[in-house]
Amino acid sequence: PASRVSDSPYGRAVVRDQLRYYCILQPVPGEPLRALLRRRPQLWIYHVGWIVQSLGSAIAQLHAKGLLHAALSPDSLLVALDDAGGVPQVTLTDLGYATSAADLPGLWHDGAFAPPAYRAPEMLATPVRPSLAGDIYGMGMVLYELLIGTPPYDYRGRGDRAVVAAVAQGAILPMARTEDVGPVAQIAEQAVRRSPAERQADAPTLVRQLIRDGGITRPRIVEPPAWQNPRVLVGSAIVLLTGAFVILAAMSFAEIIDLLVVR
C-alpha cells in the first residue's frame, strides 16, 4: 500500500553475502532495459539517444554530490517507451556503490554488481582506480549496446577470466551500426576507450555531444518507424543502495527520488 511505502521506504537484505540497504518506490512504468533489448535489439535512434540522455542527467546529479555509481549496465535501468514517439521514461533502479572515489576502494566487492563485461578497465585492475571516467565508460557501454543490440563484450557462456582479458585488451565487438547513426556511434566509441583521459570529461559533455553532434534534441515528438510499437510493462522498482547506511542518511528521501527518476 502507498501509505506503507511512504511510512517505511527503506529496508535491508543480504545479497551475495553482502548486507545491502534498499529503498522501495511506488510502482513505475517500464521494463528492464536488458529485457527490452532482447525483445527489440535495434531501437529507434531517437529512443537510444533519449535513454542515454536521461541516464546522463541522473549520473550528473550523482556526481554533483561527489558520489560515483561504478556499476552501470543495462540492468540498472527501467525504460517505458511512448507509443507516440515521445521521450521514454527512464528509471535508474540502483545507485551502484553511491560513494566517493576516495572511499570506493574500501567498499569494492568484486562481482557484487555489474559483471566484468561492463566494468571500466581501470576497475578491473588491482587496486581499482575509481573516478568519474568510470561512470562515463558505463554510460558508453549502455549506449554502445543500444546501438549494436548485443553486449559489447560478449560474456554469455564465458568465464569471468576470459571476459576480463577481453576488456583489458580492448577486444570489443565492432560497431556494426554506423551508416545511419555515424556521429552517435563515434560518441559511444569515445566513451568506452580504455584510457580514462580519452573519454568525455563528464556526463553533461556526453549528453551535449548527443544533442549537438548526434542531432538528438529533446523534447521532440516524432513518429517512430511503424515496426516500433513498444509494449509497456508495469513493475515495482526496488532500488538497491550500497555502502554504509550513513550515505543514505546524508541524503533526503526526496533527493534520492530526484536522482532515480528522470523524465
PDB file of C-alpha atoms in Angstrom:
ATOM      1  CA  PRO A   1       0.000   0.000   0.000  1.00  0.00           C
ATOM      2  CA  ALA A   2       1.107   3.561  -0.686  1.00  0.00           C
ATOM      3  CA  SER A   3       0.888   4.520   2.963  1.00  0.00           C
ATOM      4  CA  ARG A   4       3.259   1.752   3.967  1.00  0.00           C
ATOM      5  CA  VAL A   5       5.786   2.681   1.286  1.00  0.00           C
ATOM      6  CA  SER A   6       5.852   6.310   2.385  1.00  0.00           C
ATOM      7  CA  ASP A   7       5.960   5.407   6.069  1.00  0.00           C
ATOM      8  CA  SER A   8       8.781   2.892   5.707  1.00  0.00           C
ATOM      9  CA  PRO A   9      10.640   3.434   2.431  1.00  0.00           C
ATOM     10  CA  TYR A  10      13.864   1.663   3.413  1.00  0.00           C
ATOM     11  CA  GLY A  11      14.864  -1.911   4.114  1.00  0.00           C
ATOM     12  CA  ARG A  12      17.873  -4.178   4.062  1.00  0.00           C
ATOM     13  CA  ALA A  13      18.744  -7.589   2.686  1.00  0.00           C
ATOM     14  CA  VAL A  14      21.747  -9.846   2.199  1.00  0.00           C
ATOM     15  CA  VAL A  15      22.764 -10.075  -1.471  1.00  0.00           C
ATOM     16  CA  ARG A  16      25.709 -12.287  -2.431  1.00  0.00           C
ATOM     17  CA  ASP A  17      26.840 -12.428   1.188  1.00  0.00           C
ATOM     18  CA  GLN A  18      26.824  -8.624   1.429  1.00  0.00           C
ATOM     19  CA  LEU A  19      24.412  -6.531   3.513  1.00  0.00           C
ATOM     20  CA  ARG A  20      22.568  -4.110   1.218  1.00  0.00           C
ATOM     21  CA  TYR A  21      20.208  -1.298   2.039  1.00  0.00           C
ATOM     22  CA  TYR A  22      17.418  -0.566  -0.373  1.00  0.00           C
ATOM     23  CA  CYS A  23      14.667   1.944  -0.973  1.00  0.00           C
ATOM     24  CA  ILE A  24      11.159   0.972  -2.097  1.00  0.00           C
ATOM     25  CA  LEU A  25       9.489   3.182  -4.685  1.00  0.00           C
ATOM     26  CA  GLN A  26       5.927   3.397  -5.830  1.00  0.00           C
ATOM     27  CA  PRO A  27       5.256   1.290  -8.955  1.00  0.00           C
ATOM     28  CA  VAL A  28       6.718   2.900 -12.064  1.00  0.00           C
ATOM     29  CA  PRO A  29       6.087   2.028 -15.716  1.00  0.00           C
ATOM     30  CA  GLY A  30       8.691   0.256 -17.762  1.00  0.00           C
ATOM     31  CA  GLU A  31      10.652  -2.903 -18.322  1.00  0.00           C
ATOM     32  CA  PRO A  32      14.327  -3.676 -17.685  1.00  0.00           C
ATOM     33  CA  LEU A  33      16.492  -2.357 -20.493  1.00  0.00           C
ATOM     34  CA  ARG A  34      18.089  -5.796 -20.752  1.00  0.00           C
ATOM     35  CA  ALA A  35      14.678  -7.354 -21.462  1.00  0.00           C
ATOM     36  CA  LEU A  36      13.773  -4.579 -23.900  1.00  0.00           C
ATOM     37  CA  LEU A  37      16.956  -5.185 -25.894  1.00  0.00           C
ATOM     38  CA  ARG A  38      16.297  -8.919 -26.051  1.00  0.00           C
ATOM     39  CA  ARG A  39      12.854  -8.187 -27.443  1.00  0.00           C
ATOM     40  CA  ARG A  40      13.894  -5.349 -29.761  1.00  0.00           C
ATOM     41  CA  PRO A  41      17.669  -5.338 -30.390  1.00  0.00           C
ATOM     42  CA  GLN A  42      17.605  -2.352 -32.765  1.00  0.00           C
ATOM     43  CA  LEU A  43      15.835   0.571 -31.125  1.00  0.00           C
ATOM     44  CA  TRP A  44      14.927   3.763 -32.959  1.00  0.00           C
ATOM     45  CA  ILE A  45      17.920   6.131 -32.785  1.00  0.00           C
ATOM     46  CA  TYR A  46      15.908   8.852 -31.031  1.00  0.00           C
ATOM     47  CA  HIS A  47      14.916   6.401 -28.311  1.00  0.00           C
ATOM     48  CA  VAL A  48      18.560   5.339 -27.999  1.00  0.00           C
ATOM     49  CA  GLY A  49      19.679   8.938 -27.552  1.00  0.00           C
ATOM     50  CA  TRP A  50      16.908   9.905 -25.169  1.00  0.00           C
ATOM     51  CA  ILE A  51      17.543   6.894 -22.933  1.00  0.00           C
ATOM     52  CA  VAL A  52      21.228   7.794 -22.600  1.00  0.00           C
ATOM     53  CA  GLN A  53      20.450  11.495 -22.121  1.00  0.00           C
ATOM     54  CA  SER A  54      18.155  10.594 -19.227  1.00  0.00           C
ATOM     55  CA  LEU A  55      20.800   8.315 -17.749  1.00  0.00           C
ATOM     56  CA  GLY A  56      23.355  11.100 -18.113  1.00  0.00           C
ATOM     57  CA  SER A  57      21.102  13.528 -16.261  1.00  0.00           C
ATOM     58  CA  ALA A  58      20.838  11.146 -13.304  1.00  0.00           C
ATOM     59  CA  ILE A  59      24.574  10.386 -13.247  1.00  0.00           C
ATOM     60  CA  ALA A  60      25.394  14.102 -13.417  1.00  0.00           C
ATOM     61  CA  GLN A  61      23.285  14.684 -10.304  1.00  0.00           C
ATOM     62  CA  LEU A  62      25.043  11.832  -8.522  1.00  0.00           C
ATOM     63  CA  HIS A  63      28.454  13.233  -9.486  1.00  0.00           C
ATOM     64  CA  ALA A  64      27.413  16.704  -8.319  1.00  0.00           C
ATOM     65  CA  LYS A  65      27.107  15.221  -4.822  1.00  0.00           C
ATOM     66  CA  GLY A  66      30.608  13.779  -5.044  1.00  0.00           C
ATOM     67  CA  LEU A  67      29.376  10.208  -5.493  1.00  0.00           C
ATOM     68  CA  LEU A  68      30.175   7.531  -8.067  1.00  0.00           C
ATOM     69  CA  HIS A  69      27.892   4.784  -9.328  1.00  0.00           C
ATOM     70  CA  ALA A  70      30.686   2.468 -10.545  1.00  0.00           C
ATOM     71  CA  ALA A  71      28.358  -0.342 -11.667  1.00  0.00           C
ATOM     72  CA  LEU A  72      26.313   0.869 -14.638  1.00  0.00           C
ATOM     73  CA  SER A  73      24.868  -1.661 -17.075  1.00  0.00           C
ATOM     74  CA  PRO A  74      21.555  -2.258 -18.888  1.00  0.00           C
ATOM     75  CA  ASP A  75      20.407  -3.980 -15.695  1.00  0.00           C
ATOM     76  CA  SER A  76      20.465  -0.566 -13.983  1.00  0.00           C
ATOM     77  CA  LEU A  77      17.566   0.876 -15.992  1.00  0.00           C
ATOM     78  CA  LEU A  78      13.822   0.537 -16.409  1.00  0.00           C
ATOM     79  CA  VAL A  79      12.516   2.032 -19.646  1.00  0.00           C
ATOM     80  CA  ALA A  80       8.942   2.888 -20.627  1.00  0.00           C
ATOM     81  CA  LEU A  81       8.637   3.704 -24.320  1.00  0.00           C
ATOM     82  CA  ASP A  82       5.958   6.079 -25.578  1.00  0.00           C
ATOM     83  CA  ASP A  83       3.746   4.774 -28.398  1.00  0.00           C
ATOM     84  CA  ALA A  84       3.513   8.325 -29.775  1.00  0.00           C
ATOM     85  CA  GLY A  85       7.278   8.583 -30.242  1.00  0.00           C
ATOM     86  CA  GLY A  86       7.915  10.825 -27.261  1.00  0.00           C
ATOM     87  CA  VAL A  87      10.794  10.801 -24.815  1.00  0.00           C
ATOM     88  CA  PRO A  88      10.934   7.473 -22.924  1.00  0.00           C
ATOM     89  CA  GLN A  89      10.576   7.493 -19.154  1.00  0.00           C
ATOM     90  CA  VAL A  90      13.806   6.142 -17.710  1.00  0.00           C
ATOM     91  CA  THR A  91      14.233   4.980 -14.115  1.00  0.00           C
ATOM     92  CA  LEU A  92      17.667   4.341 -12.645  1.00  0.00           C
ATOM     93  CA  THR A  93      16.934   1.357 -10.422  1.00  0.00           C
ATOM     94  CA  ASP A  94      20.089   1.485  -8.314  1.00  0.00           C
ATOM     95  CA  LEU A  95      22.762   3.934  -7.236  1.00  0.00           C
ATOM     96  CA  GLY A  96      25.579   1.405  -7.521  1.00  0.00           C
ATOM     97  CA  TYR A  97      28.178   1.995  -4.822  1.00  0.00           C
ATOM     98  CA  ALA A  98      26.953   5.556  -4.195  1.00  0.00           C
ATOM     99  CA  THR A  99      30.213   6.587  -2.605  1.00  0.00           C
ATOM    100  CA  SER A 100      33.191   8.847  -3.272  1.00  0.00           C
ATOM    101  CA  ALA A 101      36.214   7.900  -5.343  1.00  0.00           C
ATOM    102  CA  ALA A 102      38.340   8.029  -2.193  1.00  0.00           C
ATOM    103  CA  ASP A 103      36.092   5.643  -0.256  1.00  0.00           C
ATOM    104  CA  LEU A 104      35.215   3.241  -3.062  1.00  0.00           C
ATOM    105  CA  PRO A 105      38.346   1.036  -2.872  1.00  0.00           C
ATOM    106  CA  GLY A 106      37.488   0.162   0.720  1.00  0.00           C
ATOM    107  CA  LEU A 107      33.936  -0.819  -0.253  1.00  0.00           C
ATOM    108  CA  TRP A 108      34.770  -2.559  -3.519  1.00  0.00           C
ATOM    109  CA  HIS A 109      33.499  -6.114  -3.722  1.00  0.00           C
ATOM    110  CA  ASP A 110      34.497  -7.827  -6.952  1.00  0.00           C
ATOM    111  CA  GLY A 111      31.445  -9.087  -8.822  1.00  0.00           C
ATOM    112  CA  ALA A 112      28.933  -7.566  -6.412  1.00  0.00           C
ATOM    113  CA  PHE A 113      27.166  -5.504  -9.054  1.00  0.00           C
ATOM    114  CA  ALA A 114      27.982  -5.069 -12.730  1.00  0.00           C
ATOM    115  CA  PRO A 115      29.635  -8.128 -14.295  1.00  0.00           C
ATOM    116  CA  PRO A 116      33.208  -7.752 -15.595  1.00  0.00           C
ATOM    117  CA  ALA A 117      31.912  -7.166 -19.132  1.00  0.00           C
ATOM    118  CA  TYR A 118      30.582  -3.748 -18.065  1.00  0.00           C
ATOM    119  CA  ARG A 119      33.382  -2.560 -15.797  1.00  0.00           C
ATOM    120  CA  ALA A 120      35.880   0.027 -16.929  1.00  0.00           C
ATOM    121  CA  PRO A 121      39.386  -1.431 -17.431  1.00  0.00           C
ATOM    122  CA  GLU A 122      40.732   0.603 -14.509  1.00  0.00           C
ATOM    123  CA  MET A 123      38.105  -1.036 -12.286  1.00  0.00           C
ATOM    124  CA  LEU A 124      39.424  -4.476 -13.224  1.00  0.00           C
ATOM    125  CA  ALA A 125      42.947  -3.552 -12.101  1.00  0.00           C
ATOM    126  CA  THR A 126      44.441  -4.178  -8.654  1.00  0.00           C
ATOM    127  CA  PRO A 127      43.994  -1.889  -6.879  1.00  0.00           C
ATOM    128  CA  VAL A 128      40.940  -0.376  -8.532  1.00  0.00           C
ATOM    129  CA  ARG A 129      41.265   3.230  -9.722  1.00  0.00           C
ATOM    130  CA  PRO A 130      37.801   4.807  -9.429  1.00  0.00           C
ATOM    131  CA  SER A 131      36.938   8.165 -10.982  1.00  0.00           C
ATOM    132  CA  LEU A 132      34.144   9.960 -12.814  1.00  0.00           C
ATOM    133  CA  ALA A 133      35.565   8.478 -16.011  1.00  0.00           C
ATOM    134  CA  GLY A 134      34.448   5.033 -14.890  1.00  0.00           C
ATOM    135  CA  ASP A 135      30.817   6.127 -14.968  1.00  0.00           C
ATOM    136  CA  ILE A 136      31.341   7.724 -18.391  1.00  0.00           C
ATOM    137  CA  TYR A 137      32.558   4.314 -19.505  1.00  0.00           C
ATOM    138  CA  GLY A 138      29.413   2.740 -18.048  1.00  0.00           C
ATOM    139  CA  MET A 139      27.222   5.220 -19.928  1.00  0.00           C
ATOM    140  CA  GLY A 140      29.202   4.475 -23.079  1.00  0.00           C
ATOM    141  CA  MET A 141      28.687   0.741 -22.673  1.00  0.00           C
ATOM    142  CA  VAL A 142      24.937   1.243 -22.380  1.00  0.00           C
ATOM    143  CA  LEU A 143      24.950   3.470 -25.481  1.00  0.00           C
ATOM    144  CA  TYR A 144      27.145   1.027 -27.410  1.00  0.00           C
ATOM    145  CA  GLU A 145      24.832  -1.877 -26.599  1.00  0.00           C
ATOM    146  CA  LEU A 146      21.765   0.151 -27.545  1.00  0.00           C
ATOM    147  CA  LEU A 147      23.352   0.735 -30.958  1.00  0.00           C
ATOM    148  CA  ILE A 148      24.590  -2.773 -31.785  1.00  0.00           C
ATOM    149  CA  GLY A 149      21.848  -4.665 -29.944  1.00  0.00           C
ATOM    150  CA  THR A 150      24.150  -7.030 -28.052  1.00  0.00           C
ATOM    151  CA  PRO A 151      26.668  -6.755 -25.169  1.00  0.00           C
ATOM    152  CA  PRO A 152      29.858  -5.055 -26.455  1.00  0.00           C
ATOM    153  CA  TYR A 153      31.933  -7.693 -24.648  1.00  0.00           C
ATOM    154  CA  ASP A 154      30.013 -10.924 -25.061  1.00  0.00           C
ATOM    155  CA  TYR A 155      30.071 -12.623 -21.666  1.00  0.00           C
ATOM    156  CA  ARG A 156      27.424 -15.261 -22.356  1.00  0.00           C
ATOM    157  CA  GLY A 157      28.845 -18.730 -21.874  1.00  0.00           C
ATOM    158  CA  ARG A 158      32.275 -17.353 -20.977  1.00  0.00           C
ATOM    159  CA  GLY A 159      34.063 -17.336 -17.661  1.00  0.00           C
ATOM    160  CA  ASP A 160      34.968 -14.114 -15.869  1.00  0.00           C
ATOM    161  CA  ARG A 161      38.674 -14.610 -16.559  1.00  0.00           C
ATOM    162  CA  ALA A 162      38.135 -14.674 -20.338  1.00  0.00           C
ATOM    163  CA  VAL A 163      35.895 -11.613 -20.168  1.00  0.00           C
ATOM    164  CA  VAL A 164      38.399  -9.669 -18.048  1.00  0.00           C
ATOM    165  CA  ALA A 165      41.141 -10.481 -20.568  1.00  0.00           C
ATOM    166  CA  ALA A 166      38.951  -9.271 -23.447  1.00  0.00           C
ATOM    167  CA  VAL A 167      38.190  -5.980 -21.679  1.00  0.00           C
ATOM    168  CA  ALA A 168      41.855  -5.457 -20.774  1.00  0.00           C
ATOM    169  CA  GLN A 169      42.827  -5.971 -24.429  1.00  0.00           C
ATOM    170  CA  GLY A 170      40.015  -3.786 -25.762  1.00  0.00           C
ATOM    171  CA  ALA A 171      38.618  -6.700 -27.795  1.00  0.00           C
ATOM    172  CA  ILE A 172      35.196  -5.059 -28.092  1.00  0.00           C
ATOM    173  CA  LEU A 173      32.679  -6.128 -30.731  1.00  0.00           C
ATOM    174  CA  PRO A 174      32.852  -3.907 -33.829  1.00  0.00           C
ATOM    175  CA  MET A 175      30.426  -1.010 -34.093  1.00  0.00           C
ATOM    176  CA  ALA A 176      28.209  -2.555 -36.757  1.00  0.00           C
ATOM    177  CA  ARG A 177      25.722   0.316 -36.863  1.00  0.00           C
ATOM    178  CA  THR A 178      27.378   3.377 -38.357  1.00  0.00           C
ATOM    179  CA  GLU A 179      25.738   4.369 -41.641  1.00  0.00           C
ATOM    180  CA  ASP A 180      22.511   5.735 -40.157  1.00  0.00           C
ATOM    181  CA  VAL A 181      23.932   6.842 -36.782  1.00  0.00           C
ATOM    182  CA  GLY A 182      27.576   7.710 -37.501  1.00  0.00           C
ATOM    183  CA  PRO A 183      28.019  10.625 -35.045  1.00  0.00           C
ATOM    184  CA  VAL A 184      26.261   8.758 -32.219  1.00  0.00           C
ATOM    185  CA  ALA A 185      28.420   5.694 -32.855  1.00  0.00           C
ATOM    186  CA  GLN A 186      31.537   7.869 -32.547  1.00  0.00           C
ATOM    187  CA  ILE A 187      30.293   9.224 -29.209  1.00  0.00           C
ATOM    188  CA  ALA A 188      29.856   5.671 -27.921  1.00  0.00           C
ATOM    189  CA  GLU A 189      33.293   4.632 -29.163  1.00  0.00           C
ATOM    190  CA  GLN A 190      34.935   7.561 -27.367  1.00  0.00           C
ATOM    191  CA  ALA A 191      33.151   6.797 -24.100  1.00  0.00           C
ATOM    192  CA  VAL A 192      34.391   3.182 -23.979  1.00  0.00           C
ATOM    193  CA  ARG A 193      38.048   3.870 -24.708  1.00  0.00           C
ATOM    194  CA  ARG A 194      40.435   2.053 -22.407  1.00  0.00           C
ATOM    195  CA  SER A 195      42.219   5.237 -21.344  1.00  0.00           C
ATOM    196  CA  PRO A 196      40.067   7.303 -18.934  1.00  0.00           C
ATOM    197  CA  ALA A 197      41.705  10.514 -20.215  1.00  0.00           C
ATOM    198  CA  GLU A 198      40.378   9.870 -23.741  1.00  0.00           C
ATOM    199  CA  ARG A 199      36.735   9.624 -22.692  1.00  0.00           C
ATOM    200  CA  GLN A 200      34.291  12.513 -22.381  1.00  0.00           C
ATOM    201  CA  ALA A 201      35.139  14.773 -19.442  1.00  0.00           C
ATOM    202  CA  ASP A 202      31.812  14.258 -17.679  1.00  0.00           C
ATOM    203  CA  ALA A 203      28.197  13.182 -18.146  1.00  0.00           C
ATOM    204  CA  PRO A 204      26.940  16.619 -19.318  1.00  0.00           C
ATOM    205  CA  THR A 205      29.619  16.635 -22.035  1.00  0.00           C
ATOM    206  CA  LEU A 206      28.411  13.299 -23.378  1.00  0.00           C
ATOM    207  CA  VAL A 207      24.794  14.491 -23.327  1.00  0.00           C
ATOM    208  CA  ARG A 208      25.735  17.695 -25.153  1.00  0.00           C
ATOM    209  CA  GLN A 209      27.501  15.628 -27.806  1.00  0.00           C
ATOM    210  CA  LEU A 210      24.338  13.598 -28.378  1.00  0.00           C
ATOM    211  CA  ILE A 211      22.377  16.811 -28.869  1.00  0.00           C
ATOM    212  CA  ARG A 212      24.949  18.791 -30.884  1.00  0.00           C
ATOM    213  CA  ASP A 213      26.696  16.088 -32.921  1.00  0.00           C
ATOM    214  CA  GLY A 214      24.070  13.356 -32.901  1.00  0.00           C
ATOM    215  CA  GLY A 215      21.156  15.715 -33.530  1.00  0.00           C
ATOM    216  CA  ILE A 216      19.099  14.074 -30.792  1.00  0.00           C
ATOM    217  CA  THR A 217      17.332  17.055 -29.275  1.00  0.00           C
ATOM    218  CA  ARG A 218      14.602  16.833 -26.666  1.00  0.00           C
ATOM    219  CA  PRO A 219      11.746  17.102 -26.277  1.00  0.00           C
ATOM    220  CA  ARG A 220      10.818  16.365 -29.847  1.00  0.00           C
ATOM    221  CA  ILE A 221       7.768  14.325 -30.767  1.00  0.00           C
ATOM    222  CA  VAL A 222       8.480  12.385 -33.924  1.00  0.00           C
ATOM    223  CA  GLU A 223       6.620   9.319 -35.127  1.00  0.00           C
ATOM    224  CA  PRO A 224       8.875   6.258 -34.830  1.00  0.00           C
ATOM    225  CA  PRO A 225       9.042   3.706 -37.632  1.00  0.00           C
ATOM    226  CA  ALA A 226       5.889   1.588 -37.960  1.00  0.00           C
ATOM    227  CA  TRP A 227       7.665  -1.541 -36.725  1.00  0.00           C
ATOM    228  CA  GLN A 228       8.382   0.095 -33.371  1.00  0.00           C
ATOM    229  CA  ASN A 229       5.276  -0.353 -31.250  1.00  0.00           C
ATOM    230  CA  PRO A 230       6.536  -0.797 -27.685  1.00  0.00           C
ATOM    231  CA  ARG A 231       4.653  -2.688 -25.023  1.00  0.00           C
ATOM    232  CA  VAL A 232       4.822  -1.056 -21.629  1.00  0.00           C
ATOM    233  CA  LEU A 233       5.040  -3.284 -18.614  1.00  0.00           C
ATOM    234  CA  VAL A 234       4.418  -2.025 -15.127  1.00  0.00           C
ATOM    235  CA  GLY A 235       6.694  -3.133 -12.363  1.00  0.00           C
ATOM    236  CA  SER A 236       7.847  -2.072  -8.943  1.00  0.00           C
ATOM    237  CA  ALA A 237      11.364  -0.673  -8.871  1.00  0.00           C
ATOM    238  CA  ILE A 238      13.261  -1.863  -5.810  1.00  0.00           C
ATOM    239  CA  VAL A 239      16.244   0.382  -5.594  1.00  0.00           C
ATOM    240  CA  LEU A 240      19.406  -1.141  -4.172  1.00  0.00           C
ATOM    241  CA  LEU A 241      21.521   1.312  -2.242  1.00  0.00           C
ATOM    242  CA  THR A 242      25.005   0.192  -1.343  1.00  0.00           C
ATOM    243  CA  GLY A 243      27.684   1.201   1.060  1.00  0.00           C
ATOM    244  CA  ALA A 244      27.265   2.329   4.636  1.00  0.00           C
ATOM    245  CA  PHE A 245      23.797   3.422   5.770  1.00  0.00           C
ATOM    246  CA  VAL A 246      25.244   6.818   6.655  1.00  0.00           C
ATOM    247  CA  ILE A 247      25.298   7.552   2.907  1.00  0.00           C
ATOM    248  CA  LEU A 248      21.527   7.226   2.866  1.00  0.00           C
ATOM    249  CA  ALA A 249      21.193   9.353   5.959  1.00  0.00           C
ATOM    250  CA  ALA A 250      23.161  12.151   4.326  1.00  0.00           C
ATOM    251  CA  MET A 251      20.603  12.422   1.527  1.00  0.00           C
ATOM    252  CA  SER A 252      16.942  13.144   1.998  1.00  0.00           C
ATOM    253  CA  PHE A 253      14.391  10.746   0.548  1.00  0.00           C
ATOM    254  CA  ALA A 254      13.283  13.457  -1.890  1.00  0.00           C
ATOM    255  CA  GLU A 255      16.864  13.896  -3.129  1.00  0.00           C
ATOM    256  CA  ILE A 256      17.204  10.153  -3.706  1.00  0.00           C
ATOM    257  CA  ILE A 257      13.981  10.057  -5.718  1.00  0.00           C
ATOM    258  CA  ASP A 258      15.183  13.041  -7.795  1.00  0.00           C
ATOM    259  CA  LEU A 259      18.307  11.080  -8.651  1.00  0.00           C
ATOM    260  CA  LEU A 260      16.481   7.906  -9.586  1.00  0.00           C
ATOM    261  CA  VAL A 261      13.520   9.053 -11.640  1.00  0.00           C
ATOM    262  CA  VAL A 262      14.323  11.109 -14.715  1.00  0.00           C
ATOM    263  CA  ARG A 263      11.592  12.262 -17.070  1.00  0.00           C
TER     264      ARG A 263
END
